[in-house]
Amino acid sequence: MTAINTPLDVAAFRAQFPILQQKDAHGRKVVYLDNGASSQTPQSVIDRTVDVYSKFYANAYRGAYEFGQRIDDELESSRETIRNFIGAERKEEIVFTSGTTASLNVIAQGLGSTILKEGDEILITLMEHHANIVPWQMIAKRTGAVVRVLPITEDGRLDLEQLPQHLTEKTKIFSVTGMSNMLGTINDLPQLSAAAHAVGAIFVVDAAQSILHEEIDVRSTGVDFLTFSGHKLYGPTGVGVMYGRHDLLEMMEPLLGGGHMIDRVYEDHSTWAQPPAKFEAGTIPFVQAIALKPAIELVQSVGLEAIKTHEHELLTYGLERLKDIPGLTVYGPAPEHKGAIITFTVEGAHPQDLAFLLNRHGVCVRHGHHCTMPLHDHLGISASVRASFAAYNTRDEVDALHDGLVAARKRLRLD
Amino acid sequence: MIDKTNNDTTDLVPLQEIYEEFDFLGDSEAQMEYLIDLGLDLPRMPADEKTEQNRVHGCQSNVWMVTDYDDDSRKLHLHAESDAMIVNGLIAVLLAAFQSQTPRDILETDIHAVFDRLGLDRHLSPQRKNGLNGMVNRIRQSALARLEAQPD
């Protein structure tokens, strides 16, 4: 059913997203360019959610009655779809969490209490989202391990020349983003994985951004842990995935205790269930986990290659189109090294004002530090504006961004 | 002692005028646009006063604020500026409410009644409200310090 080499039918794809068919409260066409924060939801995901609530809702892994059985079957079917989507070997390697942040915390705390000791090193990079920085700092503080940060080059790519000094025998974990949520930089995961494994480090990938734009096969790429969120993948909010290689999931301690994660509870101790249950304490977001399946099926039906081609076309068109905005600085590498994110500043205009004024033209963008404060510090700015694209975006919307910026500059008396 | 010309009372839009404009505009986006205009028209601070020490923390944009006490009139003069124009507009509102008052007047001003009157509590994001409260606290602290140093 995957349409390999068939160009994306953008209009047909877009038509599946009801929110994009309407006008906002001010009667403006919605130009949604904040997909890096959250992508919009297709009708199939909305329908699936309504279906669960209205036809067979029951808690997961508890009911022997018909609804409970149905929920369990649907959940396992969603798990299988995800396994296939990321190329995992076993369905049991797919753990449902509340999102990427939760997944990374589970990994950091779990690996930390299992393998880290004083003097060990964790390597991250300067382009990480706070969710892939703070959990490591927390576990480092607890274990006496050290967090090291791989620098970036002037054009916003990982500085691989400095990799050998940073990734050493001391490195126990190397955790890196698949795609920078600020610069858009796409990292060479097979190369980084090989380097990590060469020193015996566990290779963790924060795929929150890349999952929507870049194909991933965890086995051939050599990814030990992969994390992503449903809501950045045309899926529901509140659900995320932690993929872990099975032997690592077996070895790693769980973060949360209680509920369905136990094998046997005694008065003075407990034993854990097998993965994935071991990491699915409490009631998991099972409705959302079930509704994640149609989101992935939508992506698979058109193919990530077709999505990528279209988005890349938008990116190059956008970079070209914005060239005539005076005082514009775009951050990140050349288009061939990045995904469809354009993060920029305009001299004399604060990102906060720009975001507000762009919204007056119906253009939705993100402003601020995008949860990448160290990266902003490095770039010497406190905030920026980010336009992040998805498969349903069009050239007209790039034009709207351009025209909105022209008008915003005028409004701020910069012309 | 007061030799600064920026943010002088005469340059400021009176609170009553801001109220009337907000009522006339009605729509919250149009009111924000008006704040941008107030911000663009706010007299600028001298560059040498935009120091780290004068920075107000808790704001997403940069905000600098200086307070000067005039011994003769016993009034506190405020100078503030942000690099974001909507924030500058909010500063214009604060200055309209607080400018050239005695420390006691400042402490007795119910600034939240002003924000309420303008509907700012409803329309500002929590982050922006944080920043605004940061500025209010800074002004109140200056007034309090002055009052403690020199009771009226």
Coordinates of C-alpha atoms in Angstrom, one line a residue:
Chain A
M1 CA 0.0 0.0 0.0
T2 CA 3.1 2.3 0.3
A3 CA 3.2 4.5 -2.7
I4 CA 6.9 4.5 -3.4
N5 CA 8.0 7.2 -5.8
T6 CA 4.5 8.6 -6.2
P7 CA 4.6 12.4 -5.6
L8 CA 2.5 13.5 -2.7
D9 CA -1.0 14.7 -3.6
V10 CA -0.8 17.6 -1.2
A11 CA -4.5 18.7 -1.8
A12 CA -5.7 15.2 -1.1
F13 CA -3.5 14.9 2.0
R14 CA -4.5 18.3 3.3
A15 CA -8.2 17.5 2.8
Q16 CA -7.9 14.9 5.6
F17 CA -7.3 17.6 8.2
P18 CA -10.6 19.2 9.2
I19 CA -8.9 22.0 11.2
L20 CA -7.1 23.3 8.0
Q21 CA -10.4 23.6 6.1
Q22 CA -11.8 26.3 8.4
K23 CA -11.2 29.9 9.0
D24 CA -10.1 31.3 12.4
A25 CA -12.2 33.4 14.7
H26 CA -11.2 36.5 12.7
G27 CA -12.3 35.0 9.4
R28 CA -8.7 34.3 8.3
K29 CA -7.5 31.3 6.5
V30 CA -5.3 29.3 8.9
V31 CA -1.7 29.0 7.8
Y32 CA -0.3 26.5 10.3
L33 CA 3.5 26.6 10.4
D34 CA 4.0 25.3 14.0
N35 CA 4.3 21.6 13.2
G36 CA 7.5 21.3 15.1
A37 CA 5.5 22.0 18.2
S38 CA 2.5 19.8 17.3
S39 CA 1.2 18.6 14.0
Q40 CA -2.6 18.7 13.2
T41 CA -4.8 15.7 13.4
P42 CA -6.4 13.9 10.5
Q43 CA -10.0 12.8 10.5
S44 CA -9.0 9.1 10.7
V45 CA -7.3 9.8 14.1
I46 CA -10.2 11.8 15.4
D47 CA -12.7 9.1 14.2
R48 CA -10.6 6.4 15.9
T49 CA -10.6 8.2 19.2
V50 CA -14.4 8.7 19.0
D51 CA -14.8 5.1 18.1
V52 CA -13.0 3.9 21.2
Y53 CA -14.9 6.1 23.5
S54 CA -18.3 5.4 21.9
K55 CA -18.0 1.7 21.0
F56 CA -15.6 -0.3 23.2
Y57 CA -14.0 1.7 25.9
A58 CA -12.5 -0.1 28.9
N59 CA -9.2 0.0 30.8
A60 CA -6.3 -1.9 29.1
Y61 CA -5.0 -5.3 30.1
R62 CA -7.6 -5.8 32.9
G63 CA -11.0 -6.8 31.5
A64 CA -11.9 -10.3 30.6
Y65 CA -15.1 -8.9 29.2
E66 CA -15.6 -8.1 25.5
F67 CA -14.7 -4.4 25.6
G68 CA -11.5 -5.1 27.5
Q69 CA -10.5 -7.8 25.1
R70 CA -11.2 -5.5 22.2
I71 CA -9.0 -2.7 23.7
D72 CA -6.2 -5.1 24.3
D73 CA -6.4 -6.3 20.7
E74 CA -6.4 -2.8 19.3
L75 CA -3.5 -1.8 21.5
E76 CA -1.4 -4.7 20.4
S77 CA -2.3 -4.0 16.8
S78 CA -1.1 -0.4 17.2
R79 CA 2.1 -1.7 18.8
E80 CA 2.6 -3.9 15.8
T81 CA 2.1 -1.0 13.4
I82 CA 4.7 1.0 15.3
R83 CA 7.1 -1.9 15.3
N84 CA 6.8 -2.2 11.6
F85 CA 7.1 1.6 11.1
I86 CA 10.4 1.9 12.9
G87 CA 11.8 -1.5 11.9
A88 CA 12.0 -3.0 15.4
E89 CA 12.5 -6.7 15.7
R90 CA 9.9 -7.4 18.3
K91 CA 6.5 -5.9 19.3
E92 CA 7.6 -6.2 23.0
E93 CA 10.3 -3.5 22.3
I94 CA 7.6 -0.9 21.8
V95 CA 6.7 0.8 25.1
F96 CA 3.8 3.3 25.3
T97 CA 4.6 6.4 27.4
S98 CA 3.1 9.9 27.6
G99 CA 5.5 11.4 25.1
T100 CA 9.1 11.9 24.2
T101 CA 10.0 13.7 27.4
A102 CA 8.6 10.9 29.5
S103 CA 10.4 8.3 27.3
L104 CA 13.8 10.1 27.7
N105 CA 13.3 10.4 31.5
V106 CA 12.5 6.7 31.7
I107 CA 15.7 5.9 29.7
A108 CA 17.9 8.3 31.7
Q109 CA 16.7 7.2 35.1
G110 CA 16.5 3.5 34.1
L111 CA 19.9 3.3 32.6
G112 CA 21.3 5.6 35.2
S113 CA 20.3 3.4 38.1
T114 CA 21.4 0.3 36.2
I115 CA 24.7 1.1 34.5
L116 CA 26.0 4.6 35.5
K117 CA 28.6 5.1 38.2
E118 CA 30.8 8.0 39.2
G119 CA 33.1 9.3 36.4
D120 CA 31.1 7.7 33.6
E121 CA 30.2 10.0 30.8
I122 CA 27.0 10.8 29.0
L123 CA 27.4 12.5 25.7
I124 CA 24.7 14.8 24.3
T125 CA 25.0 17.6 21.7
L126 CA 24.6 21.4 21.7
M127 CA 21.5 21.1 19.5
E128 CA 19.4 19.1 21.9
H129 CA 15.9 20.0 23.1
H130 CA 15.8 20.5 26.9
A131 CA 14.0 17.1 27.1
N132 CA 17.3 15.5 25.9
I133 CA 19.4 17.6 28.3
V134 CA 17.7 17.9 31.6
P135 CA 17.0 14.2 32.3
W136 CA 20.7 13.5 31.7
Q137 CA 21.7 16.3 34.0
M138 CA 19.4 15.0 36.7
I139 CA 20.8 11.4 36.5
A140 CA 24.3 12.7 36.4
K141 CA 23.8 14.6 39.6
R142 CA 22.5 11.5 41.2
T143 CA 25.1 9.1 40.0
G144 CA 28.2 11.3 39.8
A145 CA 28.4 10.7 36.0
V146 CA 29.3 13.6 33.8
V147 CA 27.3 15.1 30.9
R148 CA 29.5 16.2 28.0
V149 CA 28.2 18.2 25.1
L150 CA 29.3 17.8 21.5
P151 CA 29.7 21.2 19.9
I152 CA 28.3 22.3 16.6
T153 CA 29.9 23.8 13.5
E154 CA 29.4 27.4 12.4
D155 CA 26.7 26.3 10.0
G156 CA 24.8 24.4 12.6
R157 CA 25.8 20.8 12.1
L158 CA 27.4 18.4 14.6
D159 CA 31.1 19.1 14.8
L160 CA 32.2 15.5 14.0
E161 CA 35.9 16.5 14.1
Q162 CA 35.4 16.9 17.8
L163 CA 33.6 13.6 18.2
P164 CA 36.7 11.5 19.1
Q165 CA 37.6 13.8 22.0
H166 CA 34.0 13.6 23.3
L167 CA 33.0 10.1 22.6
T168 CA 35.5 7.9 24.5
E169 CA 35.8 4.7 26.5
K170 CA 34.3 6.6 29.4
T171 CA 31.1 7.3 27.4
K172 CA 28.4 5.0 28.5
I173 CA 25.5 6.7 26.7
F174 CA 25.3 8.8 23.6
S175 CA 22.0 10.6 23.2
V176 CA 21.3 12.7 20.2
T177 CA 18.4 14.2 18.3
G178 CA 17.5 12.8 14.9
M179 CA 16.6 16.4 13.8
S180 CA 17.2 19.6 15.6
N181 CA 13.9 21.3 16.5
M182 CA 15.5 24.7 16.1
L183 CA 18.1 24.4 13.3
G184 CA 16.3 21.7 11.4
T185 CA 19.7 19.9 11.1
I186 CA 19.3 16.2 10.2
N187 CA 22.0 14.1 11.9
D188 CA 23.7 11.1 10.3
L189 CA 22.4 8.4 12.7
P190 CA 24.1 5.4 11.2
Q191 CA 27.5 7.1 11.4
L192 CA 26.9 8.3 15.0
S193 CA 25.6 4.9 16.0
A194 CA 28.7 3.2 14.7
A195 CA 30.9 5.6 16.6
A196 CA 28.9 5.1 19.8
H197 CA 29.0 1.3 19.5
A198 CA 32.7 1.4 18.7
V199 CA 33.4 2.7 22.3
G200 CA 30.7 0.5 23.8
A201 CA 28.2 3.3 24.4
I202 CA 24.4 2.9 24.3
F203 CA 23.0 4.9 21.4
V204 CA 19.8 6.9 22.2
V205 CA 17.9 8.9 19.6
D206 CA 15.4 11.6 20.3
A207 CA 13.2 11.3 17.2
A208 CA 10.5 13.7 18.3
Q209 CA 11.2 15.9 15.2
S210 CA 12.6 13.4 12.8
I211 CA 9.9 10.8 13.0
L212 CA 7.6 12.9 10.9
H213 CA 10.1 13.7 8.2
E214 CA 12.8 11.0 8.1
E215 CA 12.5 7.2 7.6
I216 CA 14.1 5.2 10.4
D217 CA 15.0 1.6 10.7
V218 CA 16.2 1.0 14.2
R219 CA 17.9 -2.3 13.4
S220 CA 19.9 -1.3 10.3
T221 CA 20.7 2.1 11.9
G222 CA 21.8 0.6 15.1
V223 CA 19.6 2.6 17.4
D224 CA 19.4 1.2 21.0
F225 CA 16.6 3.5 22.2
L226 CA 14.3 5.6 20.1
T227 CA 11.8 8.1 21.5
F228 CA 9.0 10.0 19.8
S229 CA 5.6 11.6 20.5
G230 CA 2.2 10.9 18.9
H231 CA 1.3 14.5 18.6
K232 CA 4.2 15.4 16.3
L233 CA 3.3 12.5 14.0
Y234 CA -0.3 13.5 13.1
G235 CA -1.4 11.4 16.1
P236 CA -3.0 12.2 19.4
T237 CA -1.5 14.1 22.2
G238 CA -0.7 12.4 25.5
V239 CA 0.9 9.3 24.0
G240 CA 4.5 8.6 23.1
V241 CA 6.8 5.7 22.3
M242 CA 10.0 4.4 23.8
Y243 CA 11.6 1.8 21.6
G244 CA 14.3 -0.1 23.4
R245 CA 16.4 -3.1 22.3
H246 CA 14.9 -6.0 24.1
D247 CA 18.0 -7.0 26.1
L248 CA 18.4 -3.5 27.3
L249 CA 14.8 -3.3 28.3
E250 CA 15.2 -6.5 30.2
M251 CA 18.3 -5.2 32.0
M252 CA 17.1 -1.6 32.7
E253 CA 15.3 -0.7 35.9
P254 CA 11.8 0.8 35.5
L255 CA 11.1 4.4 36.6
L256 CA 7.5 4.1 37.7
G257 CA 6.2 1.4 39.9
G258 CA 2.6 0.1 40.3
G259 CA -0.2 -1.3 38.3
H260 CA 0.4 -3.5 35.4
M261 CA 4.3 -3.4 35.5
I262 CA 4.7 -6.1 38.2
D263 CA 5.2 -9.8 38.0
R264 CA 4.5 -10.4 41.8
V265 CA 4.2 -8.1 44.7
Y266 CA 5.3 -9.3 48.1
E267 CA 5.0 -7.3 51.4
D268 CA 8.7 -6.4 51.3
H269 CA 9.6 -6.5 47.6
S270 CA 8.3 -6.9 44.1
T271 CA 9.4 -8.4 40.8
W272 CA 8.8 -6.9 37.4
A273 CA 6.8 -8.0 34.5
Q274 CA 8.5 -8.6 31.1
P275 CA 8.8 -5.6 28.7
P276 CA 6.9 -3.7 27.6
A277 CA 4.6 -4.1 30.6
K278 CA 7.6 -3.5 32.9
F279 CA 7.6 0.1 31.7
E280 CA 3.9 0.7 31.5
A281 CA 2.9 1.3 35.1
G282 CA -0.5 2.6 35.9
T283 CA -3.2 3.2 33.2
I284 CA -1.4 4.0 30.0
P285 CA -3.0 6.5 27.5
F286 CA -4.6 3.6 25.7
V287 CA -7.2 5.5 23.7
Q288 CA -4.4 7.7 22.3
A289 CA -2.1 4.7 21.8
I290 CA -4.8 3.0 19.7
A291 CA -5.5 6.2 17.7
L292 CA -1.8 6.5 16.9
K293 CA -2.2 3.6 14.5
P294 CA -4.2 5.5 11.9
A295 CA -1.7 8.4 12.0
I296 CA 1.1 6.1 11.1
E297 CA -1.0 4.4 8.5
L298 CA -1.6 7.7 6.9
V299 CA 2.1 8.4 6.7
Q300 CA 2.8 4.9 5.4
S301 CA 0.0 5.2 2.8
V302 CA 1.7 8.2 1.1
G303 CA 5.3 7.2 2.1
L304 CA 7.8 9.3 4.0
E305 CA 9.9 9.7 0.9
A306 CA 7.1 11.5 -0.9
I307 CA 6.5 13.6 2.2
K308 CA 10.2 14.4 2.5
T309 CA 10.4 15.5 -1.2
H310 CA 7.4 17.8 -0.8
E311 CA 8.7 19.3 2.4
H312 CA 12.1 19.8 1.1
E313 CA 10.6 21.6 -1.9
L314 CA 8.8 23.9 0.6
L315 CA 12.0 24.5 2.5
T316 CA 14.1 25.5 -0.5
Y317 CA 11.2 27.7 -1.9
G318 CA 10.8 29.3 1.6
L319 CA 14.5 30.1 2.0
E320 CA 14.6 31.6 -1.5
R321 CA 11.4 33.5 -0.9
L322 CA 12.5 35.1 2.4
K323 CA 15.8 36.3 1.0
D324 CA 14.4 39.8 0.3
I325 CA 13.3 40.4 3.9
P326 CA 15.8 43.0 5.2
G327 CA 17.7 42.1 8.3
L328 CA 16.7 38.4 8.1
T329 CA 19.0 35.8 9.6
V330 CA 18.2 32.1 9.1
Y331 CA 19.8 29.6 11.5
G332 CA 20.9 26.2 10.6
P333 CA 22.8 24.5 7.7
A334 CA 22.2 24.5 4.0
P335 CA 18.9 22.8 2.9
E336 CA 20.6 19.5 1.9
H337 CA 21.5 19.0 5.6
K338 CA 18.2 19.9 7.1
G339 CA 14.5 19.2 7.4
A340 CA 11.7 21.6 6.7
I341 CA 12.2 24.1 9.6
I342 CA 13.1 27.7 9.0
T343 CA 14.2 29.4 12.2
F344 CA 15.1 33.1 11.9
T345 CA 15.4 36.5 13.4
V346 CA 14.7 39.9 11.8
E347 CA 17.0 42.7 12.9
G348 CA 15.1 45.3 14.9
A349 CA 12.0 43.1 15.4
H350 CA 11.5 41.1 18.5
P351 CA 10.4 37.5 17.8
Q352 CA 7.4 38.0 20.2
D353 CA 6.2 41.0 18.2
L354 CA 6.8 39.1 14.9
A355 CA 4.8 36.1 16.0
F356 CA 1.9 38.3 17.1
L357 CA 1.9 40.3 13.9
L358 CA 2.2 37.2 11.7
N359 CA -0.8 35.8 13.5
R360 CA -2.7 38.9 12.4
H361 CA -2.2 37.5 8.9
G362 CA -3.4 34.0 10.0
V363 CA 0.2 32.7 10.1
C364 CA 0.9 30.5 13.1
V365 CA 4.6 30.3 14.1
R366 CA 6.5 29.7 17.3
H367 CA 8.6 32.3 19.0
G368 CA 10.9 32.0 21.9
H369 CA 13.8 29.7 22.8
H370 CA 12.0 26.5 21.5
C371 CA 13.3 24.6 24.6
T372 CA 16.9 25.0 23.3
M373 CA 18.4 27.6 25.6
P374 CA 22.0 26.4 25.4
L375 CA 21.8 26.5 21.6
H376 CA 20.3 30.0 21.7
D377 CA 23.1 31.1 24.1
H378 CA 25.6 29.7 21.7
L379 CA 24.1 31.6 18.8
G380 CA 24.0 34.8 21.0
I381 CA 20.3 35.3 20.8
S382 CA 17.6 35.0 23.4
A383 CA 14.8 34.1 21.1
S384 CA 13.9 33.4 17.5
V385 CA 10.9 32.7 15.3
R386 CA 10.4 29.2 13.9
A387 CA 8.3 28.2 10.9
S388 CA 8.1 24.4 10.8
F389 CA 6.4 22.7 7.9
A390 CA 4.4 19.5 7.5
A391 CA 3.2 17.5 4.5
Y392 CA 0.0 19.5 4.2
N393 CA 1.7 22.8 3.9
T394 CA 1.7 24.6 0.5
R395 CA 3.7 27.2 -1.4
D396 CA 0.8 29.6 -0.9
E397 CA 1.5 29.3 2.8
V398 CA 5.2 30.1 2.4
D399 CA 4.0 33.2 0.5
A400 CA 1.7 34.1 3.4
L401 CA 4.7 33.9 5.7
H402 CA 6.7 36.1 3.4
D403 CA 3.9 38.7 3.0
G404 CA 3.2 38.6 6.8
L405 CA 6.9 39.4 7.5
V406 CA 6.9 42.3 5.0
A407 CA 3.8 43.7 6.7
A408 CA 5.2 43.1 10.2
R409 CA 8.3 45.0 9.4
K410 CA 6.3 47.9 8.1
R411 CA 4.1 47.8 11.2
L412 CA 7.1 48.0 13.4
R413 CA 8.3 51.0 11.4
L414 CA 11.3 49.3 10.1
D415 CA 10.7 50.4 6.5
Chain B
M1 CA 18.9 65.7 40.4
I2 CA 16.4 64.8 37.7
D3 CA 18.0 65.6 34.4
K4 CA 16.5 62.8 32.3
T5 CA 14.1 63.7 29.6
N6 CA 13.0 60.2 28.6
N7 CA 9.7 58.9 30.0
D8 CA 8.9 62.3 31.4
T9 CA 5.3 62.7 32.5
T10 CA 4.6 65.0 29.6
D11 CA 5.6 62.3 27.0
L12 CA 3.3 59.7 28.4
V13 CA -0.2 58.8 27.3
P14 CA -2.6 59.2 30.2
L15 CA -4.3 56.2 31.6
Q16 CA -7.7 57.6 30.8
E17 CA -6.8 57.8 27.1
I18 CA -5.6 54.2 27.1
Y19 CA -8.8 53.1 28.7
E20 CA -10.9 55.0 26.1
E21 CA -8.8 53.5 23.2
F22 CA -9.2 50.0 24.6
D23 CA -13.0 50.5 24.9
F24 CA -13.2 51.9 21.4
L25 CA -11.2 49.0 19.9
G26 CA -12.9 46.2 21.8
D27 CA -11.2 43.3 20.0
S28 CA -8.2 42.0 21.9
E29 CA -6.0 41.7 18.8
A30 CA -6.7 45.3 17.9
Q31 CA -5.9 46.3 21.5
M32 CA -2.5 44.5 21.2
E33 CA -1.8 46.4 18.0
Y34 CA -2.6 49.6 20.0
L35 CA -0.1 48.4 22.6
I36 CA 2.5 48.1 19.8
D37 CA 1.8 51.7 18.9
L38 CA 2.2 52.8 22.5
G39 CA 5.4 50.8 22.6
L40 CA 6.8 52.3 19.4
D41 CA 6.1 55.8 20.7
L42 CA 7.5 55.1 24.2
P43 CA 10.5 57.4 24.7
R44 CA 13.8 55.4 24.6
M45 CA 16.2 54.9 27.5
P46 CA 19.8 55.9 27.0
A47 CA 21.9 52.9 25.8
D48 CA 24.2 53.1 28.8
E49 CA 21.4 52.4 31.2
K50 CA 20.6 49.1 29.5
T51 CA 22.9 47.2 31.8
E52 CA 22.6 43.7 33.3
Q53 CA 22.0 45.3 36.7
N54 CA 19.0 47.2 35.3
R55 CA 17.5 44.1 33.7
V56 CA 14.1 42.9 34.9
H57 CA 14.1 39.1 35.1
G58 CA 11.1 36.9 34.3
C59 CA 10.5 38.5 31.0
Q60 CA 10.8 36.6 27.7
S61 CA 12.1 39.8 26.0
N62 CA 14.7 42.1 27.5
V63 CA 13.4 44.7 29.8
W64 CA 15.4 47.4 31.5
M65 CA 14.2 49.6 34.3
V66 CA 15.6 52.4 36.3
T67 CA 14.0 54.4 39.1
D68 CA 15.1 57.8 40.2
Y69 CA 13.9 59.5 43.4
D70 CA 13.5 63.3 43.3
D71 CA 14.2 64.7 46.8
D72 CA 12.4 68.0 46.1
S73 CA 9.1 66.6 44.9
R74 CA 9.5 63.4 46.8
K75 CA 8.4 61.5 43.7
L76 CA 9.7 58.4 42.1
H77 CA 10.5 58.7 38.4
L78 CA 10.5 55.5 36.3
H79 CA 12.4 54.8 33.1
A80 CA 11.9 51.5 31.3
E81 CA 12.2 50.0 27.9
S82 CA 11.9 46.6 26.2
D83 CA 13.2 45.3 22.8
A84 CA 9.7 43.9 22.2
M85 CA 7.1 46.5 21.2
I86 CA 4.1 44.8 22.9
V87 CA 6.0 44.7 26.1
N88 CA 7.0 48.4 25.6
G89 CA 3.2 49.1 25.3
L90 CA 2.7 47.4 28.6
I91 CA 5.5 49.5 30.0
A92 CA 3.6 52.6 28.8
V93 CA 0.6 51.4 30.8
L94 CA 2.7 50.9 33.9
L95 CA 4.3 54.3 33.5
A96 CA 0.9 55.9 33.0
A97 CA -0.3 54.3 36.2
F98 CA 2.9 54.8 38.3
Q99 CA 4.9 57.7 36.8
S100 CA 5.9 60.6 39.1
Q101 CA 4.1 59.4 42.2
T102 CA 5.2 59.4 45.7
P103 CA 6.4 56.0 47.0
R104 CA 3.3 55.8 49.1
D105 CA 1.0 56.5 46.2
I106 CA 2.8 53.8 44.2
L107 CA 2.3 51.2 47.0
E108 CA -1.3 52.2 47.3
T109 CA -2.0 51.9 43.6
D110 CA -4.1 48.9 42.8
I111 CA -2.4 48.0 39.5
H112 CA -4.4 44.8 39.1
A113 CA -7.5 46.9 38.9
V114 CA -5.8 48.7 36.0
F115 CA -5.0 45.4 34.3
D116 CA -8.5 44.2 34.9
R117 CA -10.0 47.4 33.4
L118 CA -7.9 46.8 30.3
G119 CA -8.7 43.0 30.2
L120 CA -5.0 42.2 30.3
D121 CA -5.5 39.4 32.7
R122 CA -7.6 37.6 30.2
H123 CA -5.6 38.4 27.1
L124 CA -2.0 38.0 28.2
S125 CA -0.2 34.7 28.1
P126 CA 1.0 33.4 31.5
Q127 CA 4.6 34.1 30.5
R128 CA 3.8 37.7 29.6
K129 CA 1.8 38.1 32.9
N130 CA 4.9 36.8 34.7
G131 CA 7.0 39.4 33.0
L132 CA 4.5 42.1 33.8
N133 CA 4.4 41.1 37.4
G134 CA 8.2 41.2 37.5
M135 CA 8.1 44.8 36.4
V136 CA 5.4 45.7 38.9
N137 CA 7.4 44.0 41.7
R138 CA 10.5 46.0 40.7
I139 CA 8.6 49.3 40.9
R140 CA 7.0 48.4 44.2
Q141 CA 10.3 47.3 45.7
S142 CA 11.9 50.6 44.7
A143 CA 9.0 52.5 46.3
L144 CA 9.2 50.4 49.5
A145 CA 13.0 50.8 49.8
R146 CA 12.6 54.6 49.4
L147 CA 9.8 54.7 51.9
E148 CA 11.8 52.7 54.4
A149 CA 14.9 54.9 53.9
Q150 CA 12.9 58.1 54.2
P151 CA 9.4 57.8 55.8
D152 CA 7.1 60.5 54.6

